[in-house]
Short mmCIF file of C-alpha atoms in Angstrom, two decimals:
data_model
loop_
_atom_site.label_atom_id
_atom_site.label_comp_id
_atom_site.label_asym_id
_atom_site.label_seq_id
_atom_site.Cartn_x
_atom_site.Cartn_y
_atom_site.Cartn_z
CA ILE A 25 227.39 61.50 45.06
CA GLU A 26 230.76 62.97 45.51
CA ARG A 27 232.72 61.46 48.47
CA GLY A 28 234.30 64.86 48.76
CA ALA A 29 231.12 66.46 50.24
CA VAL A 30 230.71 63.61 52.68
CA ALA A 31 234.30 63.62 53.71
CA THR A 32 234.20 67.40 54.27
CA LEU A 33 231.14 67.09 56.39
CA LEU A 34 232.61 64.35 58.56
CA GLN A 35 236.01 66.21 58.90
CA ALA A 36 234.00 69.22 60.18
CA MET A 37 232.18 67.14 62.64
CA ASP A 38 235.36 65.68 63.88
CA ARG A 39 237.24 69.01 64.12
CA HIS A 40 234.39 70.71 65.84
CA LYS A 41 232.97 68.09 68.28
CA THR A 42 232.13 70.79 70.84
CA ASP A 43 230.23 73.10 68.52
CA ALA A 44 226.57 72.16 68.52
CA SER A 45 225.66 74.31 65.49
CA ILE A 46 228.26 72.67 63.31
CA GLN A 47 227.11 69.19 64.43
CA GLU A 48 223.50 70.07 63.78
CA ALA A 49 224.24 71.63 60.34
CA ALA A 50 226.28 68.55 59.40
CA CYS A 51 223.74 66.08 60.51
CA SER A 52 221.12 68.07 58.42
CA ALA A 53 223.38 67.91 55.42
CA LEU A 54 224.00 64.24 55.87
CA ALA A 55 220.35 63.60 56.14
CA HIS A 56 219.96 65.27 52.71
CA LEU A 57 222.77 63.37 51.22
CA ALA A 58 221.81 59.98 52.56
CA GLY A 59 219.51 59.10 49.74
CA ASN A 60 222.33 58.80 47.18
CA GLY A 61 225.24 58.84 49.49
CA ALA A 62 224.42 56.32 52.07
CA ASN A 63 227.42 54.12 51.25
CA ALA A 64 229.80 57.03 51.30
CA ILE A 65 228.41 58.21 54.66
CA ARG A 66 228.71 54.69 56.13
CA ALA A 67 232.18 54.13 54.65
CA GLY A 68 233.25 57.40 56.06
CA GLY A 69 232.23 56.82 59.66
CA GLY A 70 229.03 58.87 59.38
CA VAL A 71 227.00 56.67 61.60
CA ALA A 72 229.47 56.94 64.52
CA ALA A 73 229.80 60.74 63.86
CA VAL A 74 225.97 61.22 64.03
CA LEU A 75 225.63 59.14 67.23
CA HIS A 76 228.49 61.02 68.82
CA ALA A 77 226.79 64.26 68.10
CA MET A 78 223.54 63.05 69.67
CA GLU A 79 225.44 61.77 72.72
CA ALA A 80 227.38 65.08 73.04
CA PHE A 81 224.37 67.30 72.87
CA PRO A 82 221.35 65.34 74.18
CA TYR A 83 219.29 68.44 75.04
CA HIS A 84 219.82 70.34 71.71
CA ARG A 85 216.46 69.86 70.07
CA ALA A 86 217.45 70.89 66.56
CA LEU A 87 220.49 68.64 66.45
CA GLN A 88 218.51 65.64 67.77
CA GLU A 89 215.86 66.12 65.13
CA SER A 90 218.54 66.44 62.26
CA ALA A 91 220.44 63.49 63.70
CA CYS A 92 217.30 61.34 63.96
CA TRP A 93 216.43 62.33 60.39
CA ALA A 94 219.90 61.42 59.20
CA LEU A 95 219.76 58.07 60.91
CA GLY A 96 216.31 57.35 59.44
CA ASN A 97 217.41 58.12 55.90
CA LEU A 98 220.60 56.02 56.29
CA SER A 99 218.65 53.16 57.77
CA ALA A 100 216.85 52.76 54.48
CA ALA A 101 219.85 50.63 53.47
CA GLN A 102 219.86 47.32 55.36
CA GLU A 103 223.67 47.38 55.99
CA ASN A 104 223.20 50.78 57.56
CA ALA A 105 220.35 49.77 59.63
CA VAL A 106 222.37 46.95 61.16
CA ARG A 107 225.27 49.23 61.86
CA ILE A 108 223.11 51.93 63.41
CA ALA A 109 221.32 49.33 65.71
CA GLY A 110 224.71 47.75 66.56
CA ALA A 111 226.21 51.11 67.57
CA GLY A 112 223.32 52.06 69.77
CA GLY A 113 221.37 54.07 67.44
CA VAL A 114 218.06 52.74 68.55
CA GLU A 115 218.71 53.78 72.14
CA CYS A 116 219.87 57.34 70.97
CA VAL A 117 216.70 57.78 68.97
CA LEU A 118 214.41 56.57 71.66
CA GLY A 119 216.20 58.86 74.20
CA ALA A 120 215.65 61.81 71.90
CA MET A 121 211.94 60.90 71.50
CA GLN A 122 211.59 60.81 75.20
CA ARG A 123 213.32 64.07 75.87
CA PHE A 124 211.30 65.93 73.17
CA ALA A 125 207.93 64.19 73.62
CA ASP A 126 206.12 67.53 73.41
#
């Protein structure tokens, strides 16, 4: 995968931290790219960016769903799973599941 696409998404997330729609769209795109681009996403700080989006918008259902999807896809790689867990990802996902249990 081209690092350029991942870098562009992560830059958009960083520049627009207060825009839930951009955060949600970027999480969704990262979820799609995670299959072949997990290493680039991890190396670029994607785990932290996704978790930050989840923490910034805890009641934005679509964002939480996209972020959980991204984290799930990223966690297929052991190194990513360890990083996600160490950064509080399990707690973020559990929080989203509790808020949107319906």
